[in-house]
Each structure stands twice: as structure tokens, then as C-alpha cells.
């Protein structure tokens, strides 16, 4: 993360690939500060890394759950089986 503004800083860090289901995430880790960032390729930007990486469908299922939809409603909206949605929730 290189910055050009007065409040931005240059971080020297190690880059390493993080293995997940897709096996294609890029994570920056600052070991000294114990902080991590992950590159969100769909948005083209770095985000703070919490340790959990959800697929797009897992994120969608979580969003529906947070908004009060049950598994059957979510399955209907996603055109998936109830069992598939339950699997997304387990992940």
C-alpha cells in the first residue's frame, strides 16, 4: 500500500498467496503490527482482512439472513435448494 498524501504511509511488507476455496486471494500482512489486508479483485481495492473470506454466494446468504429472511425465502430468491443454502450458511 503506497500512499502519496500527507496522511498516508508507505508500508513495507511481505506478500503471500492465501489459500482458500478459490485459492486466488492475495493478502498483505504487517507482522510487526499484526494487521492484514486482502485484495478485493471485484472492487479493485485492498480491504482489512478479518480472517474470514466468504464467496459471493456465502456473502449473499449472510446478507439475506441479517435482513431477516429464513432459509426457504433465501433459497427461493437465489433459485437454489434449501440444502444448498444451508451449506452456504455452514461455510
Short mmCIF file of C-alpha atoms in Angstrom, two decimals:
data_model
loop_
_atom_site.label_atom_id
_atom_site.label_comp_id
_atom_site.label_asym_id
_atom_site.label_seq_id
_atom_site.Cartn_x
_atom_site.Cartn_y
_atom_site.Cartn_z
CA UNK A 1 0.00 0.00 0.00
CA UNK A 2 1.77 3.07 -1.20
CA UNK A 3 0.40 6.46 -0.32
CA UNK A 4 1.04 9.86 -1.78
CA UNK A 5 -0.94 12.10 0.56
CA UNK A 6 0.37 13.67 3.78
CA UNK A 7 -1.64 11.28 5.98
CA UNK A 8 -0.76 8.17 4.01
CA UNK A 9 2.15 5.91 4.77
CA UNK A 10 4.33 3.52 2.87
CA UNK A 11 4.19 0.00 4.25
CA UNK A 12 7.00 -2.43 3.67
CA UNK A 13 5.55 -5.87 3.95
CA UNK A 14 5.58 -9.40 2.67
CA UNK A 15 3.06 -10.55 0.06
CA UNK A 16 1.87 -14.13 0.12
CA UNK A 17 -0.98 -16.03 -1.50
CA UNK A 18 -3.68 -17.07 0.93
CA UNK A 19 -5.23 -20.45 0.23
CA UNK A 20 -9.00 -20.62 0.34
CA UNK A 21 -11.62 -22.43 -1.70
CA UNK A 22 -10.76 -20.45 -4.78
CA UNK A 23 -7.05 -20.40 -3.94
CA UNK A 24 -6.61 -16.99 -5.55
CA UNK A 25 -6.66 -14.39 -2.77
CA UNK A 26 -3.77 -12.01 -2.23
CA UNK A 27 -3.11 -10.97 1.35
CA UNK A 28 -0.70 -8.35 2.70
CA UNK A 29 0.45 -8.92 6.26
CA UNK A 30 2.27 -6.50 8.53
CA UNK A 31 3.71 -8.93 11.06
CA UNK A 32 5.03 -6.24 13.40
CA UNK A 33 1.59 -4.60 13.74
CA UNK A 34 -0.33 -7.88 13.35
CA UNK A 35 -2.53 -6.43 10.60
CA UNK A 36 -3.65 -7.94 7.31
CA UNK A 37 -5.30 -6.64 4.16
CA UNK A 38 -6.86 -8.65 1.34
CA UNK A 39 -7.21 -7.54 -2.26
CA UNK A 40 -10.85 -7.46 -3.40
CA UNK A 41 -10.42 -8.11 -7.12
CA UNK A 42 -14.07 -7.37 -7.92
CA UNK A 43 -13.73 -3.87 -6.43
CA UNK A 44 -10.07 -3.43 -7.36
CA UNK A 45 -9.07 -2.33 -3.85
CA UNK A 46 -7.48 -3.52 -0.61
CA UNK A 47 -9.67 -4.20 2.44
CA UNK A 48 -8.88 -5.04 6.05
CA UNK A 49 -8.67 -8.81 6.44
CA UNK A 50 -10.67 -10.26 9.31
CA UNK A 51 -9.58 -13.85 8.80
CA UNK A 52 -12.78 -14.94 7.14
CA UNK A 53 -13.18 -15.00 3.38
CA UNK A 54 -16.66 -15.59 2.04
CA UNK A 55 -17.59 -16.41 -1.52
CA UNK A 56 -20.04 -14.12 -3.29
CA UNK A 57 -22.91 -16.56 -2.64
CA UNK A 58 -21.99 -17.02 1.03
CA UNK A 59 -21.95 -13.24 1.40
CA UNK A 60 -25.37 -13.01 -0.27
CA UNK A 61 -26.83 -15.68 2.04
CA UNK A 62 -25.43 -13.86 5.10
CA UNK A 63 -26.89 -10.58 3.83
CA UNK A 64 -30.33 -12.17 3.46
CA UNK A 65 -30.06 -13.70 6.96
CA UNK A 66 -29.09 -10.37 8.51
CA UNK A 67 -32.14 -8.83 6.85
CA UNK A 68 -34.44 -11.42 8.43
CA UNK A 69 -35.02 -13.89 5.60
CA UNK A 70 -35.18 -17.56 6.52
CA UNK A 71 -33.53 -20.39 4.59
CA UNK A 72 -36.59 -21.12 2.44
CA UNK A 73 -37.03 -17.48 1.42
CA UNK A 74 -33.32 -17.20 0.64
CA UNK A 75 -33.40 -20.40 -1.42
CA UNK A 76 -36.34 -19.09 -3.43
CA UNK A 77 -34.62 -15.75 -4.11
CA UNK A 78 -31.37 -17.43 -5.15
CA UNK A 79 -33.11 -20.17 -7.15
CA UNK A 80 -31.24 -22.78 -5.08
CA UNK A 81 -32.34 -25.71 -2.95
CA UNK A 82 -32.80 -25.27 0.79
CA UNK A 83 -29.94 -27.74 1.34
CA UNK A 84 -27.60 -25.68 -0.86
CA UNK A 85 -28.42 -22.53 1.11
CA UNK A 86 -27.82 -24.42 4.37
CA UNK A 87 -24.41 -25.45 3.02
CA UNK A 88 -23.60 -21.80 2.22
CA UNK A 89 -24.55 -20.86 5.79
CA UNK A 90 -22.31 -23.57 7.27
CA UNK A 91 -19.29 -22.24 5.40
#
